[in-house]
CSV table of C-alpha atoms in Angstrom, one decimal:
chain,number,residue,atom,x,y,z
A,1,MET,CA,72.4,12.8,-50.0
A,2,ALA,CA,73.3,9.2,-50.8
A,3,ALA,CA,73.1,5.9,-49.1
A,4,THR,CA,75.3,3.2,-50.6
A,5,GLY,CA,76.1,-0.5,-50.1
A,6,VAL,CA,79.6,-1.5,-49.2
A,7,ALA,CA,81.5,-4.7,-48.5
A,8,GLY,CA,84.8,-6.1,-47.2
A,9,ALA,CA,86.5,-6.3,-43.8
A,10,GLU,CA,90.0,-7.4,-42.7
A,11,GLY,CA,90.0,-10.2,-40.1
A,12,ARG,CA,86.4,-11.4,-40.9
A,13,ALA,CA,85.7,-14.9,-39.8
A,14,SER,CA,84.8,-17.4,-42.5
A,15,GLY,CA,81.0,-17.7,-42.9
A,16,GLY,CA,80.5,-14.2,-41.4
A,17,VAL,CA,77.0,-13.1,-40.6
A,18,GLU,CA,74.0,-13.3,-42.8
A,19,ARG,CA,73.2,-9.8,-44.0
A,20,GLY,CA,70.4,-8.1,-42.2
A,21,ARG,CA,70.2,-10.5,-39.2
A,22,GLY,CA,71.0,-10.0,-35.6
A,23,ILE,CA,72.4,-6.9,-33.8
A,24,ARG,CA,73.9,-4.3,-36.0
A,25,ALA,CA,76.7,-1.8,-35.4
A,26,TYR,CA,76.4,1.8,-36.3
A,27,ILE,CA,79.5,3.8,-36.8
A,28,GLY,CA,79.6,7.6,-36.8
A,29,SER,CA,82.4,9.5,-38.5
A,30,PHE,CA,83.5,13.0,-39.5
A,31,THR,CA,82.4,13.7,-43.1
A,32,THR,CA,84.5,16.9,-43.3
A,33,ALA,CA,87.6,14.7,-42.6
A,34,GLY,CA,86.7,12.1,-45.3
A,35,GLY,CA,84.4,9.9,-43.3
A,36,ALA,CA,81.3,8.2,-44.8
A,37,GLY,CA,79.0,9.7,-42.2
A,38,LEU,CA,76.9,6.9,-40.9
A,39,THR,CA,78.0,3.3,-41.6
A,40,THR,CA,75.9,0.2,-40.8
A,41,ALA,CA,77.6,-3.1,-40.2
A,42,ALA,CA,76.5,-6.6,-39.4
A,43,VAL,CA,78.1,-8.2,-36.3
A,44,ASP,CA,79.3,-11.8,-36.1
A,45,PRO,CA,78.2,-12.9,-32.6
A,46,ASP,CA,81.0,-15.4,-32.3
A,47,THR,CA,84.0,-13.5,-33.4
A,48,GLY,CA,82.8,-9.9,-33.1
A,49,ALA,CA,83.8,-9.2,-36.7
A,50,LEU,CA,82.0,-6.4,-38.6
A,51,THR,CA,80.7,-6.7,-42.1
A,52,PRO,CA,79.8,-3.3,-43.6
A,53,LEU,CA,76.3,-3.1,-45.2
A,54,HIS,CA,75.7,0.5,-46.2
A,55,THR,CA,76.6,4.1,-45.6
A,56,SER,CA,74.7,7.4,-45.5
A,57,ASP,CA,76.0,10.9,-45.7
A,58,ALA,CA,72.7,12.5,-44.8
A,59,VAL,CA,74.2,14.4,-41.8
A,60,THR,CA,77.4,16.3,-41.6
A,61,ASN,CA,79.8,15.0,-39.0
A,62,PRO,CA,77.6,12.5,-37.1
A,63,SER,CA,80.3,12.2,-34.5
A,64,TYR,CA,78.1,10.6,-31.8
A,65,LEU,CA,75.1,8.3,-32.0
A,66,ALA,CA,72.4,7.1,-29.7
A,67,PRO,CA,69.8,4.4,-30.5
A,68,ASP,CA,66.4,4.4,-28.7
A,69,PRO,CA,65.9,1.5,-26.3
A,70,GLY,CA,63.4,-0.2,-28.6
A,71,GLY,CA,65.9,-0.3,-31.5
A,72,ARG,CA,63.5,1.6,-33.8
A,73,TYR,CA,65.3,4.9,-34.1
A,74,LEU,CA,68.8,6.2,-34.1
A,75,TYR,CA,69.9,9.8,-33.3
A,76,ALA,CA,73.0,11.7,-34.2
A,77,VAL,CA,74.6,15.0,-33.4
A,78,SER,CA,76.0,17.1,-36.2
A,79,GLU,CA,79.3,18.3,-34.8
A,80,THR,CA,79.5,21.6,-36.6
A,81,PRO,CA,79.6,25.3,-35.4
A,82,ASP,CA,75.9,25.4,-36.4
A,83,GLY,CA,75.2,22.4,-34.2
A,84,ALA,CA,72.2,20.1,-35.0
A,85,ALA,CA,70.7,16.7,-34.2
A,86,ALA,CA,69.1,14.3,-36.6
A,87,ALA,CA,66.7,11.3,-36.2
A,88,PHE,CA,66.7,8.1,-38.3
A,89,SER,CA,64.3,5.2,-38.6
A,90,LEU,CA,66.2,1.9,-38.5
A,91,THR,CA,65.1,-0.3,-41.3
A,92,PRO,CA,66.4,-3.6,-42.8
A,93,ASP,CA,67.9,-1.4,-45.6
A,94,GLY,CA,69.7,0.9,-43.3
A,95,PRO,CA,68.9,4.1,-41.3
A,96,VAL,CA,66.4,6.4,-43.1
A,97,PRO,CA,66.4,10.1,-42.1
A,98,LEU,CA,63.2,11.3,-40.4
A,99,GLY,CA,63.4,14.8,-41.9
A,100,PRO,CA,66.2,17.3,-42.0
A,101,ALA,CA,68.6,17.8,-39.0
A,102,VAL,CA,67.2,20.1,-36.3
A,103,PRO,CA,69.3,23.0,-34.9
A,104,VAL,CA,70.2,22.6,-31.2
A,105,ASP,CA,71.1,26.3,-30.7
A,106,GLY,CA,74.6,25.3,-29.6
A,107,ASP,CA,78.1,25.1,-31.1
A,108,SER,CA,79.7,21.7,-31.9
A,109,PRO,CA,77.6,19.1,-30.1
A,110,THR,CA,79.8,16.2,-29.1
A,111,HIS,CA,77.4,13.9,-27.3
A,112,LEU,CA,73.8,13.1,-26.9
A,113,THR,CA,71.4,10.9,-24.9
A,114,LEU,CA,67.7,10.2,-24.6
A,115,PHE,CA,66.2,11.3,-21.3
A,116,SER,CA,62.6,11.7,-20.1
A,117,GLY,CA,61.0,12.1,-23.5
A,118,HIS,CA,63.7,14.4,-24.8
A,119,LEU,CA,66.9,14.3,-26.8
A,120,VAL,CA,69.7,16.0,-24.9
A,121,THR,CA,73.0,17.2,-26.5
A,122,ALA,CA,76.2,18.4,-24.9
A,123,ASN,CA,77.5,21.3,-26.9
A,124,TYR,CA,81.3,21.6,-26.5
A,125,GLY,CA,81.9,24.8,-28.4
A,126,SER,CA,79.3,26.9,-26.7
A,127,GLY,CA,79.6,25.2,-23.3
A,128,ASP,CA,75.9,24.4,-22.9
A,129,VAL,CA,73.3,21.6,-23.0
A,130,SER,CA,70.3,21.5,-25.3
A,131,THR,CA,67.0,19.6,-25.0
A,132,LEU,CA,64.6,18.8,-27.9
A,133,PRO,CA,61.3,17.0,-27.4
A,134,LEU,CA,60.9,13.5,-28.9
A,135,ARG,CA,57.7,12.8,-30.8
A,136,ALA,CA,55.9,9.4,-30.7
A,137,ASP,CA,57.0,8.8,-34.4
A,138,GLY,CA,60.7,9.3,-33.5
A,139,THR,CA,61.0,12.7,-34.9
A,140,LEU,CA,62.5,15.7,-33.1
A,141,GLY,CA,60.2,18.6,-32.0
A,142,GLY,CA,60.7,22.0,-30.6
A,143,PRO,CA,61.3,24.4,-29.1
A,144,VAL,CA,64.9,23.8,-28.1
A,145,ARG,CA,65.7,24.6,-24.5
A,146,VAL,CA,69.4,25.5,-23.6
A,147,LEU,CA,71.1,25.3,-20.2
A,148,ALA,CA,74.3,27.4,-20.2
A,149,HIS,CA,77.3,26.1,-18.2
A,150,GLU,CA,79.6,28.4,-16.3
A,151,GLY,CA,83.2,28.1,-15.1
A,152,SER,CA,86.8,27.6,-16.3
A,153,GLY,CA,89.9,25.7,-15.4
A,154,PRO,CA,93.7,26.2,-15.1
A,155,ASP,CA,94.5,25.0,-18.6
A,156,ALA,CA,94.4,28.3,-20.6
A,157,ASP,CA,94.3,26.6,-24.0
A,158,ARG,CA,91.5,24.1,-23.2
A,159,GLN,CA,89.7,25.5,-20.2
A,160,GLU,CA,89.2,29.2,-20.9
A,161,GLY,CA,85.5,28.7,-20.4
A,162,PRO,CA,82.9,25.9,-20.1
A,163,HIS,CA,82.9,23.0,-22.5
A,164,ALA,CA,80.1,20.6,-22.0
A,165,HIS,CA,81.3,17.3,-23.4
A,166,ALA,CA,78.8,14.5,-22.4
A,167,VAL,CA,75.4,14.0,-20.9
A,168,ARG,CA,74.2,10.8,-19.1
A,169,PRO,CA,71.0,9.9,-17.3
A,170,ASP,CA,71.4,8.4,-13.9
A,171,PRO,CA,70.6,4.6,-13.5
A,172,GLY,CA,67.2,5.5,-12.0
A,173,GLY,CA,66.3,7.7,-15.0
A,174,HIS,CA,65.4,10.6,-12.7
A,175,LEU,CA,68.4,12.9,-13.1
A,176,LEU,CA,70.8,14.0,-15.9
A,177,LEU,CA,74.5,14.3,-15.3
A,178,SER,CA,76.4,16.8,-17.5
A,179,VAL,CA,80.2,16.5,-17.8
A,180,ASP,CA,82.1,19.7,-18.4
A,181,LEU,CA,85.8,19.5,-19.6
A,182,GLY,CA,86.3,23.3,-19.3
A,183,ALA,CA,85.0,23.7,-15.8
A,184,ASP,CA,86.3,20.5,-14.2
A,185,SER,CA,82.9,19.6,-13.0
A,186,VAL,CA,79.8,17.4,-13.3
A,187,ARG,CA,76.4,19.0,-13.0
A,188,ILE,CA,73.4,17.1,-11.7
A,189,CYS,CA,70.2,18.3,-13.4
A,190,ALA,CA,66.5,17.7,-13.3
A,191,LEU,CA,64.4,18.0,-16.4
A,192,ASP,CA,60.8,19.4,-16.6
A,193,PRO,CA,59.1,17.0,-19.0
A,194,ALA,CA,56.4,19.6,-19.9
A,195,SER,CA,58.8,22.5,-20.8
A,196,GLY,CA,62.0,20.6,-21.6
A,197,SER,CA,63.9,23.0,-19.3
A,198,LEU,CA,66.9,21.7,-17.3
A,199,ALA,CA,67.6,23.0,-13.8
A,200,VAL,CA,70.9,22.4,-11.9
A,201,ARG,CA,70.3,20.5,-8.6
A,202,GLY,CA,73.9,20.1,-7.7
A,203,GLU,CA,77.5,20.2,-8.9
A,204,THR,CA,80.6,18.0,-8.2
A,205,ARG,CA,83.9,19.7,-8.6
A,206,LEU,CA,86.8,17.4,-9.8
A,207,ARG,CA,90.5,18.1,-9.6
A,208,PRO,CA,91.4,21.4,-11.3
A,209,GLY,CA,92.9,20.8,-14.7
A,210,SER,CA,91.7,17.2,-15.0
A,211,GLY,CA,89.3,18.0,-17.8
A,212,PRO,CA,86.5,15.5,-17.3
A,213,ARG,CA,85.2,14.3,-20.7
A,214,HIS,CA,82.8,11.3,-20.3
A,215,LEU,CA,81.0,9.5,-17.5
A,216,THR,CA,79.8,5.9,-17.3
A,217,PHE,CA,77.8,4.1,-14.5
A,218,HIS,CA,78.9,0.8,-13.0
A,219,PRO,CA,76.4,-2.0,-13.4
A,220,ASN,CA,75.5,-1.8,-9.7
A,221,GLY,CA,74.3,1.8,-10.2
A,222,ALA,CA,76.1,3.0,-7.1
A,223,LEU,CA,79.4,3.9,-8.8
A,224,ALA,CA,80.3,6.2,-11.7
A,225,CYS,CA,83.6,6.5,-13.6
A,226,VAL,CA,84.6,9.8,-15.1
A,227,VAL,CA,87.3,9.7,-17.7
A,228,ASN,CA,89.6,12.8,-17.6
A,229,GLU,CA,90.9,14.0,-20.9
A,230,LEU,CA,93.6,16.3,-19.6
A,231,ALA,CA,95.0,14.1,-16.8
A,232,PRO,CA,95.1,11.3,-18.1
A,233,THR,CA,93.1,9.4,-15.4
A,234,VAL,CA,89.7,8.2,-14.4
A,235,THR,CA,87.9,9.3,-11.3
A,236,LEU,CA,85.8,6.7,-9.5
A,237,CYS,CA,82.8,8.3,-7.8
A,238,ARG,CA,80.0,7.2,-5.4
A,239,TRP,CA,76.5,7.9,-6.7
A,240,ASP,CA,73.6,8.4,-4.4
A,241,GLY,CA,70.5,8.4,-6.6
A,242,ASP,CA,68.1,9.3,-3.8
A,243,ARG,CA,70.1,12.5,-2.9
A,244,GLY,CA,71.4,13.2,-6.3
A,245,THR,CA,75.0,13.4,-5.2
A,246,LEU,CA,78.2,12.4,-6.9
A,247,ALA,CA,81.2,12.0,-4.5
A,248,PRO,CA,84.8,11.4,-5.9
A,249,LEU,CA,86.6,8.5,-4.3
A,250,GLY,CA,89.9,8.5,-6.1
A,251,GLU,CA,91.8,8.9,-9.3
A,252,THR,CA,93.6,6.2,-11.2
A,253,SER,CA,96.2,6.7,-13.9
A,254,LEU,CA,95.6,5.1,-17.3
A,255,LEU,CA,99.2,4.9,-18.2
A,256,PRO,CA,101.9,2.5,-16.9
A,257,GLU,CA,104.3,4.0,-14.5
A,258,GLY,CA,106.9,6.1,-16.3
A,259,ALA,CA,104.9,6.3,-19.5
A,260,ALA,CA,103.6,9.9,-18.9
A,261,ALA,CA,106.6,11.6,-20.5
A,262,GLU,CA,106.5,9.6,-23.8
A,263,GLY,CA,104.0,12.0,-25.4
A,264,PRO,CA,100.5,13.3,-25.3
A,265,ALA,CA,97.8,11.1,-23.8
A,266,TYR,CA,94.1,12.1,-24.0
A,267,PRO,CA,91.6,9.6,-22.7
A,268,SER,CA,88.3,9.5,-24.6
A,269,GLU,CA,85.9,6.9,-23.2
A,270,VAL,CA,85.5,4.3,-20.5
A,271,VAL,CA,83.2,1.3,-20.3
A,272,PHE,CA,82.5,-1.4,-17.7
A,273,SER,CA,82.2,-5.1,-18.1
A,274,PRO,CA,78.7,-6.5,-17.5
A,275,ASP,CA,79.7,-8.0,-14.2
A,276,GLY,CA,81.5,-4.8,-13.1
A,277,ARG,CA,84.8,-6.5,-12.4
A,278,PHE,CA,86.6,-4.6,-15.1
A,279,ALA,CA,86.6,-1.3,-16.9
A,280,TRP,CA,88.4,-0.3,-20.1
A,281,ALA,CA,89.4,3.2,-21.1
A,282,ALA,CA,90.7,4.3,-24.5
A,283,VAL,CA,93.7,6.7,-24.6
A,284,ARG,CA,94.5,8.8,-27.7
A,285,GLY,CA,98.1,9.6,-28.4
A,286,ALA,CA,99.2,6.6,-26.4
A,287,ASP,CA,96.9,4.7,-28.7
A,288,SER,CA,96.1,2.2,-26.0
A,289,ILE,CA,93.3,0.6,-24.1
A,290,ALA,CA,93.8,0.6,-20.3
A,291,VAL,CA,92.5,-2.4,-18.5
A,292,LEU,CA,91.2,-1.6,-15.0
A,293,SER,CA,90.3,-4.0,-12.2
A,294,VAL,CA,87.4,-2.6,-10.2
A,295,ASP,CA,86.5,-3.4,-6.6
A,296,ALA,CA,83.0,-2.1,-6.3
A,297,GLY,CA,82.7,-2.7,-2.6
A,298,ALA,CA,85.8,-0.7,-1.8
A,299,GLY,CA,85.2,1.9,-4.5
A,300,THR,CA,88.6,1.5,-6.1
A,301,ALA,CA,90.0,0.9,-9.5
A,302,ALA,CA,93.6,-0.3,-10.3
A,303,LEU,CA,95.4,-0.4,-13.7
A,304,VAL,CA,96.1,-4.0,-14.7
A,305,THR,CA,97.8,-3.4,-18.1
A,306,THR,CA,97.4,-1.6,-21.4
A,307,VAL,CA,97.1,-3.0,-24.9
A,308,PRO,CA,97.4,-1.3,-28.3
A,309,CYS,CA,94.1,0.0,-29.6
A,310,GLY,CA,94.8,-1.4,-33.1
A,311,GLY,CA,95.1,2.0,-34.7
A,312,HIS,CA,95.7,5.6,-34.1
A,313,TRP,CA,93.6,8.1,-31.9
A,314,PRO,CA,90.9,5.9,-30.4
A,315,ARG,CA,88.1,8.4,-30.1
A,316,ASP,CA,85.5,6.0,-28.8
A,317,LEU,CA,85.3,2.6,-27.1
A,318,ALA,CA,82.2,0.4,-27.1
A,319,LEU,CA,81.2,-3.0,-25.7
A,320,HIS,CA,78.9,-5.3,-27.6
A,321,PRO,CA,75.7,-6.0,-25.7
A,322,GLY,CA,76.8,-9.6,-25.3
A,323,GLY,CA,79.8,-8.4,-23.3
A,324,ARG,CA,82.4,-10.5,-25.1
A,325,HIS,CA,83.6,-8.0,-27.7
A,326,LEU,CA,85.1,-4.6,-27.4
A,327,TYR,CA,85.4,-2.0,-30.2
A,328,ALA,CA,87.8,0.9,-30.7
A,329,ALA,CA,86.9,3.7,-33.2
A,330,ASN,CA,90.3,4.9,-34.3
A,331,GLU,CA,89.7,8.3,-35.8
A,332,ARG,CA,93.1,9.1,-37.3
A,333,SER,CA,94.0,5.7,-38.7
A,334,GLY,CA,90.4,5.4,-40.0
A,335,ASP,CA,89.3,2.0,-38.7
A,336,VAL,CA,87.2,0.2,-36.1
A,337,THR,CA,89.1,-2.6,-34.4
A,338,TRP,CA,87.4,-5.4,-32.5
A,339,PHE,CA,88.7,-7.4,-29.6
A,340,THR,CA,87.6,-10.5,-27.7
A,341,VAL,CA,87.8,-10.0,-23.9
A,342,ASP,CA,89.3,-12.7,-21.7
A,343,PRO,CA,86.6,-13.2,-19.1
A,344,GLU,CA,89.2,-14.1,-16.3
A,345,SER,CA,91.8,-11.4,-16.9
A,346,GLY,CA,89.7,-8.7,-18.6
A,347,VAL,CA,92.5,-8.3,-21.2
A,348,PRO,CA,91.2,-7.6,-24.8
A,349,VAL,CA,92.7,-9.7,-27.6
A,350,ARG,CA,92.6,-8.2,-31.1
A,351,GLY,CA,90.4,-9.9,-33.6
A,352,GLY,CA,90.4,-7.7,-36.7
A,353,SER,CA,89.4,-4.3,-38.1
A,354,LEU,CA,87.1,-2.6,-40.5
A,355,THR,CA,88.1,0.4,-42.6
A,356,ALA,CA,86.1,3.5,-41.4
A,357,PRO,CA,87.8,6.8,-42.3
A,358,ALA,CA,87.5,9.4,-39.5
A,359,ALA,CA,85.6,7.0,-37.2
A,360,SER,CA,84.3,8.6,-34.0
A,361,CYS,CA,81.7,6.4,-32.5
A,362,VAL,CA,80.2,2.9,-32.4
A,363,VAL,CA,76.8,1.9,-31.0
A,364,PHE,CA,74.7,-1.2,-31.3
A,365,ALA,CA,71.0,-1.8,-32.0
């Protein structure tokens, strides 16, 4: 499969970024919907603008990506019925596949994370979570271990059974949280590093029919925010890492008052500002970014405003490590839009966009 060089971006600042220098953005997309697969882009640290460098279609539907903490490797799910995960070496000339994609023994993996020497995937279609050992050279080993979820919810079309949608390590790196849209729950799991097996240590039930999709921890490590796809809301929770418990504190709407009847609204992702004062959530259908003011001490979040996402169907939302620029991966309009965040109000201001058909994810390394 091919890797190609590309160029050109709307809204790019004059001068741009010298190719191959600084932090890069990696964009995943659905190849079966016309996406390039994996796109590498340079990032202008002043404006946030993206300059595409090259693409690779080595993996089918790399819909979600995760870099390793050292920035040496990049991992991707292959969101297909015969679900798989793939490893790449990050080089100046772009990501290089470290062998073929490895089956995860699960259907349609939608999310992945690195945890305790393993790659963990959330498999939406089969409603389970898979673990694969990580080797020292960045490659994926075996055997695959699979933890099956159980449960259902009141939405007969979307919650007929479990649908694991995201996996996230806790801030201490000791426990794994698995978010299930179909069962309206978050499972807290421990992983045996020797065997790769996951064991459920607890489970937090959320409001029936809310459809939890993703979870993000507050910078203080004591709060977690769950974005609910079927609500559309976020649920702020108190996290106790010592006890391994997640306690819901309250739900906050991601739509302005009276906007719920205007059409479908399916939240996709939530991220916190580095100082924890704000959170942003992308909402598909409404095609908006909700700006939330967060009071960490009180454990509350309030909707400040919403702004257009810059395209259609924002499947992912990502914050640049510098904290100044926010990125929306707009799947159906086929672009990634960048914003500069006002540090006082938390409101994102659109800067420009990069064409990226069927975009689904943005990460930085």
